[in-house]
Amino acid sequence: MVSGFGITSKGEKAKLYSIKNGKGMEIAVTDYGATLVKVFVPDKENVLQDVVLGYDSAEGYEKGDVYFGASVGRVANRIGGASFELNGKTYKLTANADGNSLHGGCDFYNKRMWKTVKAEDRSITFSLCSPDGDQGYPGKADIFITYELTEDNELKIHYHAVSDADTIMNLTNHSYFNLSGHASKTALDQEVMIAADAYTRADAESIPTGELVPVDGTPMDFREYKVIGQEIEADYEDLVLGKGYDHNWVLNGNGMRPVARMRSKETGIMMEVMTDLPGMQFYTGNFIISEAGKEGAEYKKRHGVCFETQYFPDAIHKEHFEGPVVKAGEAYDTTTVYKFLVEE
Ligand code: BGC
């Protein structure tokens, strides 16, 4: 199903596409930013809950700056000093976070109209042509993002891109989840599990120092389910610097695998995150002040949390971090799955 989703300040008409499966799940995505707008999941009482934060129309997404449901690129997360070297050449990016580049730095992918290239029953593909020099990055990149809803209640996001010159790339989705429902206020009472024995330590500007720190004995340990709010205010330097959880976890294993879970006792909704990527930013919405959201909801600090699967932040400056160089003509291909279940 497709409907109008408002008009941007440039006069572009946005559309909202809904996809339903046979299990009562439904998602809605817009071509404005290739953004995930709604995720309806039946809860333990079979009541549909929309478990992602968002706005009612493209206008909201255009004004907002906290990346609700956003497709982020060309390089999600931070690049220290807003510059990097590739093949002996220095590339300057826009510094939009303490002298560093965050989420592309400028002219954000989530604030552009994407092209709808394929709209099917259970999936939709958006594309964006990111020209050579876009945001300061080399190479013209053709980017495709596919959202698919399966009969197993999996929301699959597939990223595919090819650049005509060597470049760096790190695409992610910045959805904020609240499994008690998007308008239910804090997410701090919900539980999270992250299959990671270590995280990347970061400085006061959230740039990794290069150190991989074992989570053992720290508030960063989510190897077993833990209530998100339990230790978020702990007097632990890295947490204090991040103003809450806003760090990259070094995910155990490799290849497509389960990496995290979240659950709400209130609705019984459980979400499992799977990815083929090495890292994940678990970000607890520490910087949301007040956002006028869907259906009159007001979102504040920590009303939703993000599971941003990724190459490690600032990987281009750290030899021992995998990625994010993509060679000319080679496919960038990665998938992240958010799967929903109900626990009684
Ligand atoms: C970053 C945060 C940032 C937020 C913006 C997250 O991916 O890690 O530091 O403030 O995005 O909404």
mmCIF file of C-alpha atoms in Angstrom, residues 5-149:
data_model
loop_
_atom_site.group_PDB
_atom_site.id
_atom_site.type_symbol
_atom_site.label_atom_id
_atom_site.label_comp_id
_atom_site.label_asym_id
_atom_site.label_seq_id
_atom_site.Cartn_x
_atom_site.Cartn_y
_atom_site.Cartn_z
ATOM 1 C CA PHE A 5 3.661 11.368 3.196
ATOM 2 C CA GLY A 6 3.855 15.123 2.860
ATOM 3 C CA ILE A 7 5.920 17.530 0.840
ATOM 4 C CA THR A 8 9.483 18.609 1.572
ATOM 5 C CA SER A 9 10.621 22.246 1.599
ATOM 6 C CA LYS A 10 12.011 21.649 -1.900
ATOM 7 C CA GLY A 11 8.522 20.699 -3.059
ATOM 8 C CA GLU A 12 9.270 16.989 -3.362
ATOM 9 C CA LYS A 13 6.335 14.680 -2.696
ATOM 10 C CA ALA A 14 7.217 11.924 -0.277
ATOM 11 C CA LYS A 15 5.491 8.566 -0.230
ATOM 12 C CA LEU A 16 4.838 6.071 2.522
ATOM 13 C CA TYR A 17 4.875 2.374 1.655
ATOM 14 C CA SER A 18 3.311 -0.201 3.975
ATOM 15 C CA ILE A 19 4.136 -3.863 3.943
ATOM 16 C CA LYS A 20 2.179 -6.486 5.877
ATOM 17 C CA ASN A 21 2.888 -10.142 6.419
ATOM 18 C CA GLY A 22 0.467 -12.959 7.239
ATOM 19 C CA LYS A 23 1.390 -12.833 10.957
ATOM 20 C CA GLY A 24 -0.084 -9.420 11.640
ATOM 21 C CA MET A 25 3.193 -7.552 11.461
ATOM 22 C CA GLU A 26 3.392 -4.389 9.422
ATOM 23 C CA ILE A 27 6.140 -1.943 8.542
ATOM 24 C CA ALA A 28 6.043 1.432 6.827
ATOM 25 C CA VAL A 29 8.945 3.090 5.048
ATOM 26 C CA THR A 30 9.259 6.354 3.170
ATOM 27 C CA ASP A 31 11.305 7.302 0.135
ATOM 28 C CA TYR A 32 12.254 10.470 2.013
ATOM 29 C CA GLY A 33 15.619 9.358 3.361
ATOM 30 C CA ALA A 34 14.801 5.653 2.819
ATOM 31 C CA THR A 35 13.516 5.937 6.352
ATOM 32 C CA LEU A 36 11.857 3.316 8.531
ATOM 33 C CA VAL A 37 8.721 5.018 9.877
ATOM 34 C CA LYS A 38 6.613 2.338 11.590
ATOM 35 C CA VAL A 39 7.052 -1.199 12.862
ATOM 36 C CA PHE A 40 3.827 -2.727 14.150
ATOM 37 C CA VAL A 41 4.216 -5.925 16.158
ATOM 38 C CA PRO A 42 1.384 -7.827 17.875
ATOM 39 C CA ASP A 43 2.069 -7.973 21.612
ATOM 40 C CA LYS A 44 1.203 -10.736 24.115
ATOM 41 C CA GLU A 45 -2.446 -9.571 24.128
ATOM 42 C CA ASN A 46 -2.409 -9.440 20.332
ATOM 43 C CA VAL A 47 -2.584 -5.656 20.423
ATOM 44 C CA LEU A 48 -0.483 -4.020 17.705
ATOM 45 C CA GLN A 49 2.377 -1.926 19.059
ATOM 46 C CA ASP A 50 4.402 0.468 16.945
ATOM 47 C CA VAL A 51 7.883 -0.069 18.350
ATOM 48 C CA VAL A 52 9.914 2.648 16.601
ATOM 49 C CA LEU A 53 10.063 6.390 17.230
ATOM 50 C CA GLY A 54 9.215 8.659 14.316
ATOM 51 C CA TYR A 55 7.215 11.519 12.849
ATOM 52 C CA ASP A 56 3.865 11.765 11.080
ATOM 53 C CA SER A 57 5.184 13.085 7.771
ATOM 54 C CA ALA A 58 8.256 13.973 5.721
ATOM 55 C CA GLU A 59 8.180 17.483 7.195
ATOM 56 C CA GLY A 60 8.960 16.054 10.625
ATOM 57 C CA TYR A 61 11.872 14.036 9.248
ATOM 58 C CA GLU A 62 13.194 17.065 7.390
ATOM 59 C CA LYS A 63 13.189 19.181 10.567
ATOM 60 C CA GLY A 64 14.363 16.486 12.963
ATOM 61 C CA ASP A 65 18.048 16.024 13.690
ATOM 62 C CA VAL A 66 18.137 12.903 15.848
ATOM 63 C CA TYR A 67 17.981 10.412 12.967
ATOM 64 C CA PHE A 68 14.680 8.629 13.724
ATOM 65 C CA GLY A 69 14.531 5.546 11.452
ATOM 66 C CA ALA A 70 17.288 7.039 9.331
ATOM 67 C CA SER A 71 19.412 5.435 6.650
ATOM 68 C CA VAL A 72 22.830 6.831 7.468
ATOM 69 C CA GLY A 73 25.797 7.231 5.093
ATOM 70 C CA ARG A 74 28.162 7.499 3.363
ATOM 71 C CA VAL A 75 29.990 6.670 6.575
ATOM 72 C CA ALA A 76 27.826 6.278 9.662
ATOM 73 C CA ASN A 77 29.330 7.233 13.035
ATOM 74 C CA ARG A 78 32.452 9.320 13.526
ATOM 75 C CA ILE A 79 35.615 9.982 11.565
ATOM 76 C CA GLY A 80 38.199 11.705 13.742
ATOM 77 C CA GLY A 81 39.422 15.096 12.548
ATOM 78 C CA ALA A 82 36.848 15.009 9.716
ATOM 79 C CA SER A 83 39.453 13.881 7.214
ATOM 80 C CA PHE A 84 41.082 10.710 6.005
ATOM 81 C CA GLU A 85 43.650 9.473 3.561
ATOM 82 C CA LEU A 86 43.036 6.937 0.869
ATOM 83 C CA ASN A 87 45.529 5.853 -1.799
ATOM 84 C CA GLY A 88 47.837 8.693 -0.728
ATOM 85 C CA LYS A 89 45.227 11.417 -1.105
ATOM 86 C CA THR A 90 43.664 13.411 1.718
ATOM 87 C CA TYR A 91 39.908 13.856 1.761
ATOM 88 C CA LYS A 92 38.283 16.614 3.810
ATOM 89 C CA LEU A 93 34.852 16.045 5.273
ATOM 90 C CA THR A 94 32.492 18.365 7.091
ATOM 91 C CA ALA A 95 33.176 18.630 10.812
ATOM 92 C CA ASN A 96 29.763 18.537 12.500
ATOM 93 C CA ALA A 97 30.691 16.997 15.868
ATOM 94 C CA ASP A 98 33.545 18.544 17.904
ATOM 95 C CA GLY A 99 35.789 18.828 14.855
ATOM 96 C CA ASN A 100 34.896 15.318 13.725
ATOM 97 C CA SER A 101 32.563 14.089 11.035
ATOM 98 C CA LEU A 102 29.391 12.322 12.168
ATOM 99 C CA HIS A 103 26.948 10.364 9.999
ATOM 100 C CA GLY A 104 28.241 11.834 6.720
ATOM 101 C CA GLY A 105 28.919 15.333 8.084
ATOM 102 C CA CYS A 106 26.579 17.308 5.813
ATOM 103 C CA ASP A 107 23.855 16.897 3.185
ATOM 104 C CA PHE A 108 22.739 13.801 5.045
ATOM 105 C CA TYR A 109 21.482 10.773 3.116
ATOM 106 C CA ASN A 110 18.415 10.677 5.365
ATOM 107 C CA LYS A 111 17.423 14.162 4.203
ATOM 108 C CA ARG A 112 17.336 13.327 0.506
ATOM 109 C CA MET A 113 14.645 11.843 -1.673
ATOM 110 C CA TRP A 114 15.541 8.303 -2.647
ATOM 111 C CA LYS A 115 14.259 6.616 -5.765
ATOM 112 C CA THR A 116 11.856 3.725 -5.367
ATOM 113 C CA VAL A 117 13.275 1.090 -7.676
ATOM 114 C CA LYS A 118 11.173 -1.913 -6.706
ATOM 115 C CA ALA A 119 8.010 -2.140 -4.625
ATOM 116 C CA GLU A 120 6.828 -5.702 -4.099
ATOM 117 C CA ASP A 121 4.409 -7.444 -1.745
ATOM 118 C CA ARG A 122 6.955 -8.114 0.969
ATOM 119 C CA SER A 123 9.840 -5.825 0.083
ATOM 120 C CA ILE A 124 10.791 -2.436 -1.199
ATOM 121 C CA THR A 125 14.071 -1.165 -2.626
ATOM 122 C CA PHE A 126 15.200 2.445 -2.586
ATOM 123 C CA SER A 127 18.255 3.766 -4.408
ATOM 124 C CA LEU A 128 20.458 6.802 -4.148
ATOM 125 C CA CYS A 129 23.187 7.938 -6.494
ATOM 126 C CA SER A 130 25.860 9.575 -4.357
ATOM 127 C CA PRO A 131 28.145 11.482 -6.749
ATOM 128 C CA ASP A 132 31.928 11.608 -6.667
ATOM 129 C CA GLY A 133 32.935 14.117 -3.984
ATOM 130 C CA ASP A 134 29.559 13.869 -2.222
ATOM 131 C CA GLN A 135 30.040 14.950 1.424
ATOM 132 C CA GLY A 136 33.773 14.944 0.568
ATOM 133 C CA TYR A 137 33.994 11.226 -0.204
ATOM 134 C CA PRO A 138 35.620 9.914 -3.378
ATOM 135 C CA GLY A 139 33.796 7.802 -5.950
ATOM 136 C CA LYS A 140 30.327 7.899 -7.395
ATOM 137 C CA ALA A 141 28.398 5.324 -5.414
ATOM 138 C CA ASP A 142 25.149 3.692 -6.452
ATOM 139 C CA ILE A 143 23.440 2.669 -3.253
ATOM 140 C CA PHE A 144 20.474 0.357 -2.783
ATOM 141 C CA ILE A 145 18.614 -0.291 0.455
ATOM 142 C CA THR A 146 15.985 -3.021 0.584
ATOM 143 C CA TYR A 147 13.494 -3.411 3.412
ATOM 144 C CA GLU A 148 11.873 -6.836 3.526
ATOM 145 C CA LEU A 149 9.293 -8.258 5.918
#
